[in-house]
Every structure is written in C-alpha cells, then in structure tokens.
XYZ file of C-alpha atoms in Angstrom:
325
model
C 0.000 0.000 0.000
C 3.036 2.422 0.826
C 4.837 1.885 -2.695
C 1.520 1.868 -4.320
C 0.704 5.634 -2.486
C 4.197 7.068 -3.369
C 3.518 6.034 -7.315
C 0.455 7.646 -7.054
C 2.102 11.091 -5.552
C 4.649 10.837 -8.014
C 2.573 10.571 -10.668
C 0.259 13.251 -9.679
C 3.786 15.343 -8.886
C 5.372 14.770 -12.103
C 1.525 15.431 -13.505
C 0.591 18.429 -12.089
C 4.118 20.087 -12.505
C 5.732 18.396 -15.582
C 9.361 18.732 -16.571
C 10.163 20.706 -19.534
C 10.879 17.896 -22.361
C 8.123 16.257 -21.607
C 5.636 19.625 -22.210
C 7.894 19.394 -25.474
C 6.590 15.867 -26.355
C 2.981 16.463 -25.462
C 2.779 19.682 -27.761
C 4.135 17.879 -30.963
C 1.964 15.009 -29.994
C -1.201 17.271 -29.731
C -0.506 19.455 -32.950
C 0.069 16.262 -34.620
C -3.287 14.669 -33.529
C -4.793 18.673 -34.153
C -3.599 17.980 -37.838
C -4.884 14.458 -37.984
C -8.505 16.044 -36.824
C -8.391 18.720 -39.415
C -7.565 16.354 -41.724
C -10.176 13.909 -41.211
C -13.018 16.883 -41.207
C -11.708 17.490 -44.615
C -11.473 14.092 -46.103
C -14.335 12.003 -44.295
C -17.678 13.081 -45.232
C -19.825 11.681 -42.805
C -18.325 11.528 -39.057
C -17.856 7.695 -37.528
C -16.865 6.598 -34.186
C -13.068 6.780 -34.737
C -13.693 10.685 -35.924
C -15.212 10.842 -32.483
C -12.843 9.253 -30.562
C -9.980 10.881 -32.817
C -11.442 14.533 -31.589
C -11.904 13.894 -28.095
C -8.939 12.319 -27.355
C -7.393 15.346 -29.623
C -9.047 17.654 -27.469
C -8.390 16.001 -23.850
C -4.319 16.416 -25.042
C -4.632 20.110 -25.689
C -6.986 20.978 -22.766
C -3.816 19.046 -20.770
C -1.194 21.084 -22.920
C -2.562 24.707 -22.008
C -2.381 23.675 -18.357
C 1.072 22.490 -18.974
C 2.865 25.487 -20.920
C 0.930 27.793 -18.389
C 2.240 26.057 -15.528
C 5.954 25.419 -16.608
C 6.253 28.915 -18.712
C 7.214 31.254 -15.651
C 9.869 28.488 -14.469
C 11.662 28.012 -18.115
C 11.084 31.223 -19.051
C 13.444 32.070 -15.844
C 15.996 29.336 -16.946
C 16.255 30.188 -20.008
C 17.002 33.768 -18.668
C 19.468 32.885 -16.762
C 21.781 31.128 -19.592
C 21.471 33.859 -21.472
C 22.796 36.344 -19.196
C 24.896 34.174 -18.833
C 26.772 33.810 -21.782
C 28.422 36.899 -22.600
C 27.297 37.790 -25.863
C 23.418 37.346 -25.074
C 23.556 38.340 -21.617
C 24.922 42.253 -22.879
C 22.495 42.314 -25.017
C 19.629 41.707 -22.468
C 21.355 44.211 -19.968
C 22.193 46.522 -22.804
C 18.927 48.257 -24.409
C 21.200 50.158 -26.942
C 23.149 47.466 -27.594
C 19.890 45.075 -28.110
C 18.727 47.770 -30.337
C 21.625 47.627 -32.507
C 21.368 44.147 -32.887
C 17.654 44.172 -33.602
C 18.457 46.880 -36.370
C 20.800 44.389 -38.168
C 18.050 41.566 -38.070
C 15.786 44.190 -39.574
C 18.282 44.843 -42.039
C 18.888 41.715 -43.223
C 14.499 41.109 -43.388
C 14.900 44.552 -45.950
C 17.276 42.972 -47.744
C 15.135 39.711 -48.382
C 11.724 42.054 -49.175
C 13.849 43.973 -51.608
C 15.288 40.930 -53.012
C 11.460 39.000 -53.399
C 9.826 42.299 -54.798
C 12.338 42.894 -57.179
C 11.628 39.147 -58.550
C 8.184 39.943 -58.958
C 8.749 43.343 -60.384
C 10.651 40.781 -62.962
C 8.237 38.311 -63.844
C 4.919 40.670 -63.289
C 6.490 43.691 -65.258
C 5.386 45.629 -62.790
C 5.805 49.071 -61.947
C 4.189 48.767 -58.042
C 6.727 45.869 -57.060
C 9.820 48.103 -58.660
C 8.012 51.127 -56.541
C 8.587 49.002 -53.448
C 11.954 47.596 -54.344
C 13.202 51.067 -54.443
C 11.599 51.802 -51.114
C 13.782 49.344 -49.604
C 16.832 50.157 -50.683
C 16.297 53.255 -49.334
C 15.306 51.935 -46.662
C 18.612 49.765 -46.200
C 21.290 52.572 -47.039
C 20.040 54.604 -44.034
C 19.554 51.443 -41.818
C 23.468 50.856 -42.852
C 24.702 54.336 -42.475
C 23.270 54.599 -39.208
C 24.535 51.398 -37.984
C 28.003 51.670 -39.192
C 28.303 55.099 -38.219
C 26.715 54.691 -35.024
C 29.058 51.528 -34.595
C 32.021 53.879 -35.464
C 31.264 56.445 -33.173
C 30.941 54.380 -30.036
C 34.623 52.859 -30.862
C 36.322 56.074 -31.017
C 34.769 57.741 -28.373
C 34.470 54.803 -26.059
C 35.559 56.783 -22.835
C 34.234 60.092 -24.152
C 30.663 60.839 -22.774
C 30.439 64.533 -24.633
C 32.445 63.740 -28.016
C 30.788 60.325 -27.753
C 27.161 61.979 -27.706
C 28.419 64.790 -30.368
C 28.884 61.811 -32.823
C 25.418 60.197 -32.046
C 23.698 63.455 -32.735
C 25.700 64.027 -35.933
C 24.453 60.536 -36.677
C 20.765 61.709 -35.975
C 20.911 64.953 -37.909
C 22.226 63.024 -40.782
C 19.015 59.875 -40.259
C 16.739 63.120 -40.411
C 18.017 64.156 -43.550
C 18.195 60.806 -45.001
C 14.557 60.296 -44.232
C 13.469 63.264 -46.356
C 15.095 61.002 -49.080
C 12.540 58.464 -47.765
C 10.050 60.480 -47.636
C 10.394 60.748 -51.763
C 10.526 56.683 -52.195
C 6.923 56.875 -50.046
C 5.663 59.125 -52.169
C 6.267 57.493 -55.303
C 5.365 53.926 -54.172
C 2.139 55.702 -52.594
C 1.455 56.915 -56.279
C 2.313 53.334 -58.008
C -0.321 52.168 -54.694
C -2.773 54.545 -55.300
C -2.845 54.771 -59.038
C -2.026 50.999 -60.448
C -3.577 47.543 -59.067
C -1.259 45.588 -57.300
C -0.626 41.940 -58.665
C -2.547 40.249 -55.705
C -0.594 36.369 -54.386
C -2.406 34.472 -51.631
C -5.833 34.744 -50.042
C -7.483 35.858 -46.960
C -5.822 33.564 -44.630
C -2.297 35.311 -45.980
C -3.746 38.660 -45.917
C -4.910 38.157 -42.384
C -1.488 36.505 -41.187
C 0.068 39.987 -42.979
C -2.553 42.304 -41.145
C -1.219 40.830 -37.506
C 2.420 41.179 -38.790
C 2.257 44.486 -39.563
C -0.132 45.463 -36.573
C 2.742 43.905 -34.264
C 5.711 45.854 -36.355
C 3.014 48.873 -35.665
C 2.678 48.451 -32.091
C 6.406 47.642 -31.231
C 7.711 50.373 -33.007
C 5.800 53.059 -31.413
C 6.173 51.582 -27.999
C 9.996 51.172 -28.370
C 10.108 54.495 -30.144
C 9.226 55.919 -26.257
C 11.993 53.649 -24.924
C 14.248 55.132 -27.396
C 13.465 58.609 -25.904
C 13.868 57.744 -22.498
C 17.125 55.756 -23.222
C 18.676 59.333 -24.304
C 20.939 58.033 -26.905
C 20.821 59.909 -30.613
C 21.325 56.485 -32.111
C 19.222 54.611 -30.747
C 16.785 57.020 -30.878
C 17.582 56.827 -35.053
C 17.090 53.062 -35.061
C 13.810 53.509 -33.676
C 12.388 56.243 -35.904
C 13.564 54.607 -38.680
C 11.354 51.940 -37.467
C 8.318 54.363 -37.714
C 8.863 54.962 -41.154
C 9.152 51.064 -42.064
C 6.177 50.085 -40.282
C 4.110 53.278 -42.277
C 4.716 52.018 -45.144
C 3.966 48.182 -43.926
C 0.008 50.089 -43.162
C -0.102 50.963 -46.597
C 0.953 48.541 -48.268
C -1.383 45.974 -46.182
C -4.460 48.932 -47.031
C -3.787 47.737 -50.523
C -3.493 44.433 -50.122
C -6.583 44.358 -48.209
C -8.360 46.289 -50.585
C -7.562 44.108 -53.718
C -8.316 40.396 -51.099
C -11.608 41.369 -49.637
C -12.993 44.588 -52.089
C -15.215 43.654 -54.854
C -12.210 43.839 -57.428
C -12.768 47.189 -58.694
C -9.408 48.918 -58.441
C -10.640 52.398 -60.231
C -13.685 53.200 -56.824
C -12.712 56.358 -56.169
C -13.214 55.261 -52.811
C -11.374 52.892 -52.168
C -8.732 55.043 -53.889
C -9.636 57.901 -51.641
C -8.742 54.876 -48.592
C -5.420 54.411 -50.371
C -4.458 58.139 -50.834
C -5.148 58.891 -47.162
C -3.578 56.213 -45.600
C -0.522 56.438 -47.515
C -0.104 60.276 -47.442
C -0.381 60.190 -43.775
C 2.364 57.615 -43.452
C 4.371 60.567 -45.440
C 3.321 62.734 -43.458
C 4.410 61.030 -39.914
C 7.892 60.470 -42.402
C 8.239 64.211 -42.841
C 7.561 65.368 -39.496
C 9.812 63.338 -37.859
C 12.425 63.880 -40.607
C 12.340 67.626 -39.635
C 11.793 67.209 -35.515
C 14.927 65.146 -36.006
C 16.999 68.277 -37.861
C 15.678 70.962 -35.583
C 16.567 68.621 -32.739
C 20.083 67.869 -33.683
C 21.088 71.025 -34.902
C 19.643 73.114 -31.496
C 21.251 70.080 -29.287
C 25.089 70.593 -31.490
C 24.558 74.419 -31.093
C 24.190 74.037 -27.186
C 27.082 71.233 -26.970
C 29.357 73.631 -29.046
C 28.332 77.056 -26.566
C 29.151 74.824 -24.028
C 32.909 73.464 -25.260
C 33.933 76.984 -26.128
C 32.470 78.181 -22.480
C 34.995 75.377 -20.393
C 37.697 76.796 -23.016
C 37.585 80.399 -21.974
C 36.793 79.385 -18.030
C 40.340 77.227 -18.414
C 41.754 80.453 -20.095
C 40.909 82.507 -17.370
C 42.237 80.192 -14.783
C 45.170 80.075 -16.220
C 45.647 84.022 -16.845
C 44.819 83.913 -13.125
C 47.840 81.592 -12.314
C-alpha cells in the first residue's frame, strides 16, 4: 500500500508540474493529432466513431497542454534567462537596451534585404511598376539602416571613454538619419502613387492577408512603444534606429491597405473610394515620415549648437584660470 501511495504522488507530482521535455513531447503530440482532426473533417464526409474518438482524445491532449505550458512557462522562461545572461554575448544584449537595439536593427536589415530581393523578382516576372516602386523603397530603406549602424558603430569605438564627443557623434548621426529620411520620404511618395494609381498583382488569399494584417499590426505596435523607450534611453542612435522603425512600419500600413483592398474589395481597383482609402492612408504615413524627418533636424542642430556654446564656455573658463595663475 506504501509503494503503491508514493507512485500515485509521483505521478500526480510529475503530472501536475511536468518537466520541460516532456511539455515538449505532449505539444508535438497534440498538434500532430490537431492535424490528424483537421484532416479527417476534410477528407471524411460523414463523421464515424473513430472521428469521435480521434477529436476527443485530440481535445483532452490540448486541454492538458494549455495547463502544462501555463504552468511550466514562468519556471523556463526564468531558466532560459538565466543562460542567457549568462553567456556573454546574449547576456549584454539583455542588460544593454542600446546594444539590443543595434542588434535588432541588423536583423531588420537583413528582413529589408530579403523584401527587396522577393519584390524585385516579382517586379521581374509581373512587369510591374508597383513591385519596382517598393523595391526602391527598400533600398532606401537599407542605405540609411546601414549608415546609421556603421556610423553609429564607429562612433561608439572612437569615443568609447568620451561621454560629450561620444554623444556629439550620435547626434551628428541623428541629424544626418533626419536628412536621409526626407530622401525616404520621396521613395513613399512614389510607391504611394504606383499604390494609389495601379492595381497591385494580388498572391495568396485571406488567410495570408490576415497573417500579414497581424504582422504588420505587431511591427506597428512595437515600433511606437519602443520608439518611447528610445526617448527615455537618451541616446541619438538609438533614438535613429527607432524612428527609422516608424517609417518602415508606415509604409507596412499601406501597403497591407492595398493588399486588403484588392483580397476582400469587390475587385474594382478604379472606386474612387477605395482610392480615396489608399491616398489617405498612404499620405499620412508621409506625413508622420516628414515630421519626424524635420523634428529630427531641428533637434540635432539646437542640441550641437548648445554642446558647441558649451565646449567653447569650459575653453575660456580654463583660459581665465590660467591668466589667473
């Protein structure tokens, strides 16, 4: 009776708080048998036993698997924490919000290289002049996202022990982002036009435009809410990174307006309405562009102005201490 009673609390241990692998197995076991179900709704016409039995046990293992990811999440989540920070690459760049943002810029980078790439293909074998638009967008796009980085990389290097020459550089690097996204601001404007004016080549369904729609909501939401970080952080840089993120996920709302449009509108690409739709979603994304394209200028220059008042004021307070001497 003893060994039989400490199985049973083991099993209703390891049960009720499961190890990590074995969550693991259960999930691939359950979106297996959640395939197998979806499968047999498609295929069998008329529901049997073995359907039955095939969604209910189906449904038993993913009641089981929510319990289990919500009960072992907090606990892995921590350990996985922990060996990042860790390791000495990923551990700086959880401690290191600028340095995270860096690194997140480069990812972004290389995700503009492979849109730029794919539209440019289709701008091939469509012939046509939206996916070009687009493709030029991009590599817009990427130059600044390069200049910034690399400059911004630069920067830290040689000022590394610096604080005011250090933050002189990063707000040279912002006044120059600014400018460069007035050059943006022109590769909006004519994609806008190709958007507005010409029908977009339409790949996929609903499903596809949906998936797209959450994408570019999530790009949306991040980038405004780590454009605030940005601001608090205080760096010129980072702050860059970030608004350069504004102006990519602008351009993702338009471009997700037209593909919406042209999934779920009733195919006719010349209502003025639904042009009207177009035009005003797009030309506010330009507008966002060119606002923050001049804030950043006005900012920069104002900030360099102070910086430099500042240098030559500790110049002639050392002169006069040393006329004192």
């Amino acid at each position: 009776m003893t060994d039989d009673n400490n199985r049973k609390t083991r099993f209703l241990r390891f049960v009720s708080c499961p190890p990590v692998w074995f969550v693991a197995v259960w999930c691939f076991v359950t979106l297996l048998l959640a395939a197998a179900s979806v499968v047999a709704v498609i295929l069998i016409e008329e529901t049997n036993a073995a359907c039955i039995v095939l969604y209910a046990v189906a449904a038993l293992f993913l009641a089981y698997a929510v319990y289990a990811v919500v009960r072992t999440a907090p606990d892995g989540a921590r350990r996985v924490a922990g060996r990042l920070r860790e390791n000495k690459v990923t551990g700086a760049l959880i401690g290191d919000y600028g340095k995270r943002t860096v690194a997140l810029a480069v990812l972004s980078l290389v995700v503009n290289v492979a849109f730029a790439a794919m539209n440019w293909v289709n701008a091939v074998i469509n012939d046509a002049i939206w996916y070009r638009a687009i493709t030029g967008y991009y590599v817009v796009l990427i130059i600044i996202r390069v200049v910034v980085v690399v400059a911004g990389s630069v920067s830290k290097k040689k000022y590394r022990s610096e604080d005011v020459s250090s933050y002189r550089a990063g707000l040279k690097v912002y006044l120059v982002c600014g400018a460069m996204l007035s050059v943006l601001e022109v590769a909006i404007i004519v994609a806008i036009i190709q958007m507005v004016a010409s029908k977009r080549p339409i790949e996929g369904d609903g499903i596809y435009a949906i998936i797209t729609a959450a994408y570019a909501f999530y790009k949306a939401i991040m980038a405004a809410v780590n454009f605030v970080k940005a601001r608090r952080y205080g760096d010129p840089i980072v702050q860059s990174l970030r608004n350069i993120n504004i102006a990519d996920a602008g351009i993702s709302i338009v471009s997700l307006t037209v593909m919406m449009i042209a999934v779920f509108g009733d195919g006719d690409a010349d209502d003025p309405s639904m042009k009207a739709v177009k035009a005003f979603v797009g030309f506010g994304a330009v507008a966002i562009v060119t606002a923050m394209s001049l804030i950043m200028v006005i900012k920069a220059v104002k900030r360099l102005r102070i910086k430099e008042a500042d240098r030559h004021e500790l110049r002639k307070d050392e002169c006069d201490i040393c006329e004192e001497e």
